[in-house]
Amino acid sequence: MDQYIIKGGNPLVGEVEIAGAKNAALAILAAAIMTDDTILIENLPDVRDINVLLEAISEIGAKVDRIDRSTVRINGSTIQDISVDYEYIKKIRASYYLLGALLGKYKKAEVPLPGGCNIGSRPIDQHLKGFRALGAQVDIINGAIVAKADQLHGSHIFLDMVSVGATINIMMAASMAPGRTIIENAAREPHVVDVANLLNCMGANIKGAGTDVIRIKGVEKLHGTEYSIIPDQIEAGTFMFAAAATKGDVMVKNVIPKHLEATTAKLEEIGCEVEEFDDAVRVVASKRLRRTHVKTLPYPGYPTDMQPQIAVTLALAQGTSIVTESIFENRFKYADELARMGANIKVEGNTAIIDGVPKLSGARVSAPDLRAGAALVIAGLAAEGITIVDDIVYIQRGYENFEEKLRSLGAEIERVSSEKEIQKFKLRVG
Ligand code: UD1
C-alpha cells in the first residue's frame, strides 16, 4: 500500500499548474455518451476517479480513445448495454451520472445504488424525484436503480436541497426530454455551468446554469463537439492553503480566480496576501496567520471540499477558530489524526473548535477520505519532522501528480511502498 512520507518545515515557493476539474469531468464524460457523434474532451485530469469512469463507459460499449494524458475522444454510438456494473459505482459514486445520461438518450438506465461513503450518508432521492418528474418509472431492483420511460417530458422540479449531483443528473436527462423543464433551487457550482456549456455545445437548450433556476428546452438529438474542462478549483484551493500553512509564496496557475473567491476571502481574512491575475492567483503568507470562523455552504459559499484544508491551516493560526460543516455530517474524521500531530481540535456535532498552536509535529496518520487526505499532507508539510500518510489511494482519486507538484514547490515528499523506501527517505533528508 502506497504512503506519503514527508519531511515538513519547508515553505512552499514557486509556481504550480492546476489540472482540469475532476468533478466537472465526471459529469462531462457521462454527458459525452448522449450523442452518437464523437466528443473530444480536453483538459481532463489524469486521476483515478476519471480513469475508472472511462472504464465504466467503455464497458457499456462506448468507444473511448485516450489521445494523451489530458485528452480523450468518446463515441457513444456503439453502446449496447444500459446497465452499469456495481464494480464502478463502488469505486466512484459519480458513476450515477450515467443514469441521467442513459435515461435521456435511451429512455432507460440501470445503475447500482451507491452505498454510503466515508464523509457521511449521501442519499440520491432528489435525483430520482427529478427523473420521476420527467416521466420515468424509477424502481430499486436488486440493489440497482432501474429507470425507464416510454417517453420523457419536461417538468417543473423544485429540489428540496441544493444538490450538485441532482442538478446535473436531472439537467442531462431533461436536455433530451421533449418540452420545457425548470429546475428550481438548482446548484450554482462552476461545474454545473461547465456541464451545461458542454451540453449546449452538443445542441442542448439550457439557460440559467449558474443561477438557482435552470430552464431547459428538450431537444431530440445531441451532436458532436470539442470541449475543454474548467480548471479544478478544489485542487487550486488545496495548493493555496498549502502555501498559507507553510508560510510560502505560490503562484497557482491555470485557474479561474472568480471560482476561488470564497477561498481567497478566507485566506485574506486570516492574514495572507492574495494577488489575482487573469488566470492565476498568488498566495503569500509571510507571518503567523490569524483565527477565523468558517461555515461550509453551497457555491458561492465556502466549499465543503475545502473544509479540511482550512481547518489544518487554522490549527496553526493564532487564536480560536470555529469550523462548521453544513453539507456532510461525517467530514471531521481527520480531526483525531490532526490531533496526533499536536493540533488542538475538538469536534462537537458538525462543528470543530480549533485552538491554534504554534507548531505541529510529524506523526503517522491515515487519510480518511480524498480532501481530508490532502489536508493531512498539508499538515505534514507544515509540521516539524517526519509525517507518514497512509491510505493515499484516496488522495490519488482526485489529485493529479500531487507529490510531483508539491516537490516542484520545494516540498520534501515521496510516495513510498515499503519500509526500505521509508528508511532511504529518512537517510536522504537527514
Ligand atoms: C458533489 C461533489 C462533492 C462535493 C459536493 C458538495 C462531485 C462528483 N462531487 O457531490 O465533491 O463535496 O458536491 O459540494 O461533484 N442530498 C440529498 N439527496 C440527494 C442529493 C443530495 O439529501 O438526492 C444531500 C447530500 O447528502 C448533501 C447535500 O445534499 O448533504 C449536498 O450534496 P450534493 O451537492 O448532491 O453532493 P454530490 O453531488 O454528491
Coordinates of C-alpha atoms and ligand atoms in Angstrom, one line a residue:
M1 CA 0.0 0.0 0.0
D2 CA 1.4 3.3 -1.0
Q3 CA 2.1 6.0 1.6
Y4 CA 3.4 9.5 1.5
I5 CA 6.4 10.3 3.6
I6 CA 7.0 14.0 4.2
K7 CA 9.7 16.0 5.9
G8 CA 8.0 19.2 6.9
G9 CA 9.2 22.6 7.5
N10 CA 9.9 23.9 4.0
P11 CA 7.8 26.9 2.9
L12 CA 6.3 26.1 -0.5
V13 CA 7.6 28.5 -3.1
G14 CA 7.2 28.7 -6.8
E15 CA 4.6 28.0 -9.5
V16 CA 2.1 25.2 -9.9
E17 CA -0.2 24.4 -12.8
I18 CA -3.8 23.2 -12.0
A19 CA -5.4 20.4 -13.9
G20 CA -9.0 20.2 -15.2
A21 CA -11.8 19.9 -12.6
K22 CA -12.4 16.3 -11.6
N23 CA -16.0 16.9 -10.5
A24 CA -16.8 18.6 -13.8
A25 CA -15.0 15.9 -15.8
L26 CA -17.0 13.1 -14.2
A27 CA -20.3 14.6 -15.4
I28 CA -18.9 15.7 -18.7
L29 CA -17.7 12.2 -19.5
A30 CA -21.2 10.8 -18.8
A31 CA -22.8 13.6 -20.9
A32 CA -20.4 12.7 -23.8
I33 CA -22.2 9.4 -24.4
M34 CA -25.5 11.2 -25.0
T35 CA -24.8 11.6 -28.7
D36 CA -23.8 9.1 -31.4
D37 CA -21.3 11.6 -32.7
T38 CA -17.8 11.9 -31.4
I39 CA -17.0 14.2 -28.5
L40 CA -13.4 15.4 -27.9
I41 CA -12.7 16.4 -24.3
E42 CA -9.6 18.4 -23.4
N43 CA -8.1 19.4 -20.0
L44 CA -9.1 16.1 -18.5
P45 CA -7.4 15.4 -15.2
D46 CA -5.4 12.2 -15.0
V47 CA -6.7 10.9 -11.7
R48 CA -8.1 7.6 -10.6
D49 CA -11.8 8.6 -10.5
I50 CA -11.7 9.7 -14.1
N51 CA -9.9 6.6 -15.3
V52 CA -12.4 4.4 -13.5
L53 CA -15.4 6.2 -15.1
L54 CA -13.7 5.9 -18.6
E55 CA -13.5 2.1 -18.0
A56 CA -17.2 2.1 -17.0
I57 CA -18.1 4.0 -20.2
S58 CA -16.1 1.6 -22.4
E59 CA -17.6 -1.4 -20.5
I60 CA -21.1 -0.4 -21.7
G61 CA -19.8 -0.3 -25.2
A62 CA -18.8 3.3 -26.0
K63 CA -15.5 3.9 -27.8
V64 CA -13.0 5.6 -25.6
D65 CA -9.8 6.8 -27.2
R66 CA -7.3 8.4 -24.8
I67 CA -5.3 10.6 -27.1
D68 CA -3.0 11.8 -24.4
R69 CA -3.0 12.3 -20.7
S70 CA -5.5 15.2 -20.8
T71 CA -7.4 14.5 -24.0
V72 CA -10.0 11.8 -24.7
R73 CA -12.3 11.1 -27.6
I74 CA -15.6 9.4 -26.8
N75 CA -18.1 7.9 -29.2
G76 CA -21.3 6.6 -27.7
S77 CA -22.8 5.2 -30.9
T78 CA -21.7 1.6 -30.1
I79 CA -23.4 1.4 -26.6
Q80 CA -25.2 -1.9 -26.3
D81 CA -25.7 -2.1 -22.6
I82 CA -27.7 0.4 -20.4
S83 CA -26.7 -1.4 -17.2
V84 CA -23.6 -0.2 -15.3
D85 CA -21.7 -2.7 -13.2
Y86 CA -21.5 -2.4 -9.4
E87 CA -17.7 -2.5 -9.6
Y88 CA -17.6 1.0 -10.9
I89 CA -20.3 2.6 -8.7
K90 CA -18.5 1.1 -5.8
K91 CA -15.3 2.9 -6.7
I92 CA -16.9 6.2 -7.7
R93 CA -20.3 7.3 -6.6
A94 CA -20.4 9.8 -9.5
S95 CA -20.9 7.0 -12.0
Y96 CA -24.5 7.7 -11.1
Y97 CA -24.3 10.4 -13.7
L98 CA -24.6 7.6 -16.3
L99 CA -28.2 7.3 -15.0
G100 CA -29.2 10.7 -16.3
A101 CA -27.2 10.4 -19.4
L102 CA -28.5 6.9 -20.4
L103 CA -32.1 7.8 -19.4
G104 CA -32.0 10.9 -21.5
K105 CA -30.6 9.2 -24.6
Y106 CA -32.1 5.7 -24.4
K107 CA -35.0 6.3 -22.0
K108 CA -33.8 3.5 -19.8
A109 CA -30.9 3.0 -17.5
E110 CA -29.8 0.6 -14.8
V111 CA -27.2 1.7 -12.3
P112 CA -26.5 0.1 -8.9
L113 CA -27.5 2.2 -5.9
P114 CA -24.4 3.9 -4.4
G115 CA -23.8 3.0 -0.8
G116 CA -22.8 5.3 2.0
C117 CA -19.4 6.7 2.0
N118 CA -16.8 8.0 4.4
I119 CA -18.0 11.6 4.5
G120 CA -21.5 10.6 5.6
S121 CA -24.7 9.3 4.3
R122 CA -25.3 10.5 0.7
P123 CA -28.9 9.9 -0.4
I124 CA -29.9 10.4 -4.1
D125 CA -33.6 10.9 -3.5
Q126 CA -33.5 14.2 -5.3
H127 CA -32.0 12.7 -8.5
L128 CA -34.8 10.1 -8.5
K129 CA -37.5 12.6 -7.8
G130 CA -36.3 14.6 -10.8
F131 CA -36.3 11.5 -13.1
R132 CA -39.8 10.6 -12.0
A133 CA -41.0 14.2 -12.6
L134 CA -39.6 13.8 -16.2
G135 CA -41.9 10.8 -16.7
A136 CA -39.6 7.9 -15.8
Q137 CA -40.6 5.0 -13.8
V138 CA -37.9 4.5 -11.2
D139 CA -37.6 1.3 -9.1
I140 CA -34.9 -0.1 -6.9
I141 CA -34.5 -3.7 -8.0
N142 CA -31.8 -6.0 -6.5
G143 CA -29.8 -3.0 -5.3
A144 CA -29.9 -1.2 -8.6
I145 CA -31.8 1.9 -9.7
V146 CA -33.8 0.9 -12.8
A147 CA -35.2 4.0 -14.6
K148 CA -37.3 3.7 -17.8
A149 CA -39.8 5.7 -19.7
D150 CA -41.8 5.2 -22.9
Q151 CA -41.3 8.9 -23.4
L152 CA -39.8 11.6 -21.1
H153 CA -41.4 15.0 -20.9
G154 CA -40.4 18.4 -19.5
S155 CA -41.4 19.2 -15.9
H156 CA -41.2 21.8 -13.1
I157 CA -38.9 20.4 -10.4
F158 CA -38.2 22.0 -7.1
L159 CA -35.2 20.5 -5.4
D160 CA -35.6 20.1 -1.6
M161 CA -32.0 20.9 -1.0
V162 CA -29.2 22.3 -3.2
S163 CA -27.6 19.3 -4.7
V164 CA -24.8 19.4 -7.3
G165 CA -25.4 15.8 -8.4
A166 CA -29.2 16.0 -8.7
T167 CA -29.0 19.3 -10.6
I168 CA -26.5 17.8 -13.1
N169 CA -28.2 14.5 -13.4
I170 CA -31.7 16.0 -14.0
M171 CA -30.2 18.6 -16.4
M172 CA -28.7 15.8 -18.5
A173 CA -31.9 13.7 -18.7
A174 CA -34.1 16.8 -19.3
S175 CA -32.0 18.1 -22.2
M176 CA -33.4 15.2 -24.2
A177 CA -36.9 15.3 -22.7
P178 CA -39.4 16.9 -25.1
G179 CA -41.0 20.1 -23.6
R180 CA -39.8 22.6 -21.0
T181 CA -38.1 21.7 -17.7
I182 CA -37.5 24.2 -14.9
I183 CA -35.1 23.1 -12.1
E184 CA -35.7 25.4 -9.1
N185 CA -33.2 25.6 -6.1
A186 CA -30.6 24.4 -8.5
A187 CA -26.9 24.1 -7.5
R188 CA -24.8 27.0 -8.9
E189 CA -21.4 25.4 -8.7
P190 CA -19.0 26.1 -11.6
H191 CA -19.1 22.5 -12.7
V192 CA -22.9 22.7 -13.2
V193 CA -22.2 25.6 -15.6
D194 CA -19.5 23.6 -17.3
V195 CA -21.7 20.6 -17.9
A196 CA -24.5 22.9 -19.2
N197 CA -22.0 24.6 -21.5
L198 CA -20.9 21.2 -22.9
L199 CA -24.5 20.1 -23.4
N200 CA -25.3 23.4 -25.2
C201 CA -22.3 22.9 -27.5
M202 CA -23.8 19.5 -28.2
G203 CA -27.1 21.1 -29.3
A204 CA -29.0 21.2 -26.0
N205 CA -31.0 24.3 -25.0
I206 CA -30.2 25.1 -21.4
K207 CA -30.4 28.5 -19.9
G208 CA -29.7 29.8 -16.4
A209 CA -27.0 27.4 -15.3
G210 CA -25.0 29.2 -12.6
T211 CA -28.2 30.6 -11.1
D212 CA -30.7 28.8 -8.9
V213 CA -33.3 28.4 -11.7
I214 CA -32.3 26.4 -14.8
R215 CA -34.6 26.3 -17.8
I216 CA -34.2 23.5 -20.3
K217 CA -36.0 23.0 -23.6
G218 CA -35.7 19.4 -24.6
V219 CA -34.2 18.5 -27.9
E220 CA -34.5 15.4 -29.9
K221 CA -30.8 14.8 -30.7
L222 CA -27.4 15.9 -29.5
H223 CA -24.4 16.2 -31.7
G224 CA -20.6 16.0 -31.5
T225 CA -18.3 18.8 -30.3
E226 CA -14.9 19.6 -28.8
Y227 CA -14.8 20.8 -25.2
S228 CA -12.2 21.9 -22.7
I229 CA -13.0 21.3 -19.0
I230 CA -12.6 24.2 -16.5
P231 CA -9.7 24.2 -14.0
D232 CA -10.2 22.4 -10.7
Q233 CA -11.0 24.9 -8.0
I234 CA -10.5 22.4 -5.3
E235 CA -7.1 21.4 -6.4
A236 CA -6.2 25.1 -6.7
G237 CA -7.6 25.9 -3.3
T238 CA -5.6 23.0 -1.8
F239 CA -2.4 24.5 -3.1
M240 CA -3.4 27.9 -1.9
F241 CA -3.8 26.6 1.7
A242 CA -0.6 24.6 1.3
A243 CA 1.1 27.9 0.6
A244 CA -0.6 29.5 3.6
A245 CA 0.1 26.8 6.1
T246 CA 3.8 26.5 5.2
K247 CA 4.2 30.3 5.1
G248 CA 5.1 30.1 1.5
D249 CA 4.7 32.1 -1.7
V250 CA 3.0 30.2 -4.5
M251 CA 1.6 31.2 -7.9
V252 CA -1.3 28.9 -8.7
K253 CA -1.7 28.9 -12.5
N254 CA -4.4 27.9 -14.9
V255 CA -7.3 28.8 -12.6
I256 CA -10.5 31.0 -12.9
P257 CA -10.0 33.4 -9.9
K258 CA -13.7 34.0 -9.8
H259 CA -14.3 30.4 -8.8
L260 CA -11.9 30.7 -5.9
E261 CA -13.4 33.8 -4.3
A262 CA -14.7 32.1 -1.1
T263 CA -11.2 30.6 -0.6
T264 CA -9.4 33.8 -1.4
A265 CA -11.6 35.8 1.0
K266 CA -10.8 33.4 3.9
L267 CA -7.1 33.4 3.2
E268 CA -7.1 37.2 3.2
E269 CA -9.2 37.3 6.4
I270 CA -6.6 35.1 8.2
G271 CA -3.7 37.3 7.0
C272 CA -2.4 36.0 3.7
E273 CA -1.8 38.3 0.7
V274 CA -3.7 37.0 -2.4
E275 CA -3.0 38.6 -5.7
E276 CA -5.3 37.8 -8.6
F277 CA -4.3 37.7 -12.2
D278 CA -6.3 36.7 -15.3
D279 CA -5.8 33.0 -14.9
A280 CA -3.6 32.7 -11.8
V281 CA -3.6 33.6 -8.1
R282 CA -0.5 34.2 -6.0
V283 CA -0.7 33.4 -2.3
V284 CA 1.9 34.8 0.1
A285 CA 1.9 34.1 3.8
S286 CA 4.8 35.9 5.5
K287 CA 3.7 35.9 9.1
R288 CA 1.7 33.8 11.6
L289 CA -1.9 33.6 10.5
R290 CA -5.0 34.7 12.5
R291 CA -8.1 32.8 13.6
T292 CA -11.4 32.9 11.8
H293 CA -14.8 31.2 11.7
V294 CA -16.0 29.4 8.6
K295 CA -19.1 27.5 7.6
T296 CA -19.4 25.3 4.5
L297 CA -22.2 26.2 2.1
P298 CA -23.2 25.5 -1.5
Y299 CA -21.5 27.7 -4.1
P300 CA -20.8 30.6 -3.9
G301 CA -20.3 29.9 -0.2
Y302 CA -17.2 28.3 1.3
P303 CA -16.9 24.8 -0.3
T304 CA -17.2 21.7 1.9
D305 CA -14.4 20.2 -0.2
M306 CA -12.1 22.8 1.2
Q307 CA -13.1 22.4 4.8
P308 CA -10.3 20.1 6.0
Q309 CA -7.6 22.2 4.3
I310 CA -8.7 25.4 6.1
A311 CA -9.0 23.5 9.4
V312 CA -5.4 22.3 9.1
T313 CA -4.3 25.9 8.4
L314 CA -6.3 27.2 11.3
A315 CA -4.7 24.6 13.6
L316 CA -1.5 26.7 13.2
A317 CA -3.1 30.1 13.4
Q318 CA -3.2 32.4 16.4
G319 CA -6.4 32.2 18.4
T320 CA -9.6 30.1 18.4
S321 CA -11.4 29.2 15.2
I322 CA -14.7 27.6 14.6
V323 CA -15.3 25.4 11.5
T324 CA -18.9 24.4 10.8
E325 CA -19.7 21.7 8.3
S326 CA -23.2 22.1 7.0
I327 CA -23.2 19.8 3.9
F328 CA -21.9 16.4 5.0
E329 CA -22.3 15.0 8.6
N330 CA -19.1 13.0 8.8
R331 CA -16.4 15.2 7.5
F332 CA -14.3 15.6 10.6
K333 CA -12.7 12.2 10.6
Y334 CA -9.3 13.7 10.1
A335 CA -9.6 15.6 13.4
D336 CA -8.2 12.7 15.5
E337 CA -5.3 12.3 13.1
L338 CA -4.5 16.0 13.2
A339 CA -4.6 15.9 17.0
R340 CA -1.9 13.2 16.8
M341 CA 0.2 15.8 15.2
G342 CA -0.3 18.2 18.1
A343 CA -3.3 20.2 16.9
N344 CA -5.8 21.3 19.5
I345 CA -9.1 20.4 17.7
K346 CA -12.3 19.3 19.3
V347 CA -15.3 18.2 17.3
E348 CA -18.9 18.7 18.6
G349 CA -21.6 17.7 16.2
N350 CA -21.0 19.5 12.9
T351 CA -18.5 22.0 14.5
A352 CA -14.8 21.8 15.1
I353 CA -13.3 24.2 17.6
I354 CA -9.7 24.7 16.9
D355 CA -7.3 26.5 19.3
G356 CA -4.3 27.3 17.2
V357 CA -0.9 26.0 18.2
P358 CA 2.5 27.5 17.2
K359 CA 3.7 24.2 15.6
L360 CA 2.6 20.7 14.6
S361 CA 4.9 17.8 14.8
G362 CA 5.2 14.9 12.4
A363 CA 3.4 11.7 13.1
R364 CA 2.0 8.6 11.3
V365 CA -1.5 9.4 10.1
S366 CA -4.1 7.9 7.9
A367 CA -6.1 9.6 5.1
P368 CA -9.8 9.1 5.8
D369 CA -11.0 10.4 2.5
L370 CA -9.9 12.4 -0.5
R371 CA -9.9 16.0 0.7
A372 CA -9.0 15.2 4.3
G373 CA -6.1 13.2 3.0
A374 CA -4.8 16.2 1.1
A375 CA -5.3 18.3 4.2
L376 CA -3.1 15.9 6.2
V377 CA -0.4 16.2 3.6
I378 CA -0.6 20.0 4.1
A379 CA -0.3 19.4 7.9
G380 CA 2.8 17.2 7.2
L381 CA 4.4 19.9 5.1
A382 CA 3.9 22.5 7.8
A383 CA 4.9 20.2 10.7
E384 CA 8.3 19.7 12.2
G385 CA 9.8 16.4 11.5
I386 CA 8.6 13.3 9.5
T387 CA 5.0 12.6 8.7
I388 CA 3.8 9.4 7.1
V389 CA 0.3 9.5 5.5
D390 CA -1.3 6.1 5.0
D391 CA -4.2 5.2 2.6
I392 CA -3.1 7.7 0.0
V393 CA -5.2 5.9 -2.5
Y394 CA -7.9 8.3 -1.5
I395 CA -5.7 11.3 -2.5
Q396 CA -4.9 9.7 -5.8
R397 CA -8.6 9.7 -6.6
G398 CA -8.6 13.4 -7.1
Y399 CA -5.1 15.0 -7.3
E400 CA -3.0 14.6 -10.5
N401 CA 0.7 14.3 -9.8
F402 CA 0.2 15.5 -6.3
E403 CA 3.6 14.7 -4.9
E404 CA 5.5 15.9 -8.1
K405 CA 3.7 19.2 -8.0
L406 CA 4.5 19.7 -4.3
R407 CA 8.1 18.7 -4.9
S408 CA 8.4 21.3 -7.6
L409 CA 7.4 23.9 -4.9
G410 CA 10.2 22.7 -2.6
A411 CA 8.4 20.1 -0.5
E412 CA 10.2 17.0 0.7
I413 CA 7.6 14.4 -0.1
E414 CA 7.9 10.9 -1.6
R415 CA 5.5 8.2 -2.4
V416 CA 6.8 5.0 -0.8
S417 CA 5.5 1.5 -0.5
S418 CA 8.0 -0.3 1.7
E419 CA 9.9 0.1 5.0
K420 CA 13.1 0.2 2.9
E421 CA 11.9 3.2 1.0
I422 CA 10.9 4.9 4.2
Q423 CA 14.4 4.4 5.6
K424 CA 16.0 5.6 2.4
F425 CA 14.0 8.8 2.5
K426 CA 14.9 9.4 6.2
L427 CA 18.6 8.9 5.4
R428 CA 18.4 11.3 2.5
V429 CA 16.6 14.1 4.4
G430 CA 18.8 13.6 7.5
Ligands
UD1_1 C1 -20.7 17.0 -5.1 C2 -19.2 16.8 -5.3 C3 -18.5 16.7 -3.9 C4 -18.9 17.9 -3.1 C5 -20.4 18.1 -3.1 C6 -20.9 19.3 -2.4 C7 -19.0 15.6 -7.3 C8 -18.7 14.3 -8.0 N1 -18.9 15.6 -6.0 O1 -21.2 15.8 -4.5 O2 -17.1 16.7 -4.1 O3 -18.5 17.7 -1.8 O4 -20.9 18.1 -4.4 O5 -20.3 20.4 -3.0 O6 -19.2 16.6 -8.0 N2 -28.5 15.2 -0.9 C9 -29.7 14.6 -0.5 N3 -30.4 14.0 -1.5 C10 -30.0 14.0 -2.8 C11 -28.8 14.6 -3.1 C12 -28.1 15.2 -2.1 O7 -30.1 14.6 0.6 O8 -30.6 13.4 -3.7 C13 -27.8 16.0 0.2 C14 -26.4 15.4 0.5 O9 -26.5 14.3 1.4 C15 -25.6 16.5 1.0 C16 -26.2 17.7 0.2 O10 -27.5 17.3 -0.3 O11 -25.9 16.8 2.3 C17 -25.3 18.1 -1.0 O12 -25.0 17.0 -1.8 P1 -24.6 17.1 -3.3 O13 -24.5 18.5 -3.7 O14 -25.6 16.3 -4.1 O15 -23.2 16.4 -3.4 P2 -22.7 15.5 -4.5 O16 -23.3 15.9 -5.9 O17 -22.9 14.0 -4.1

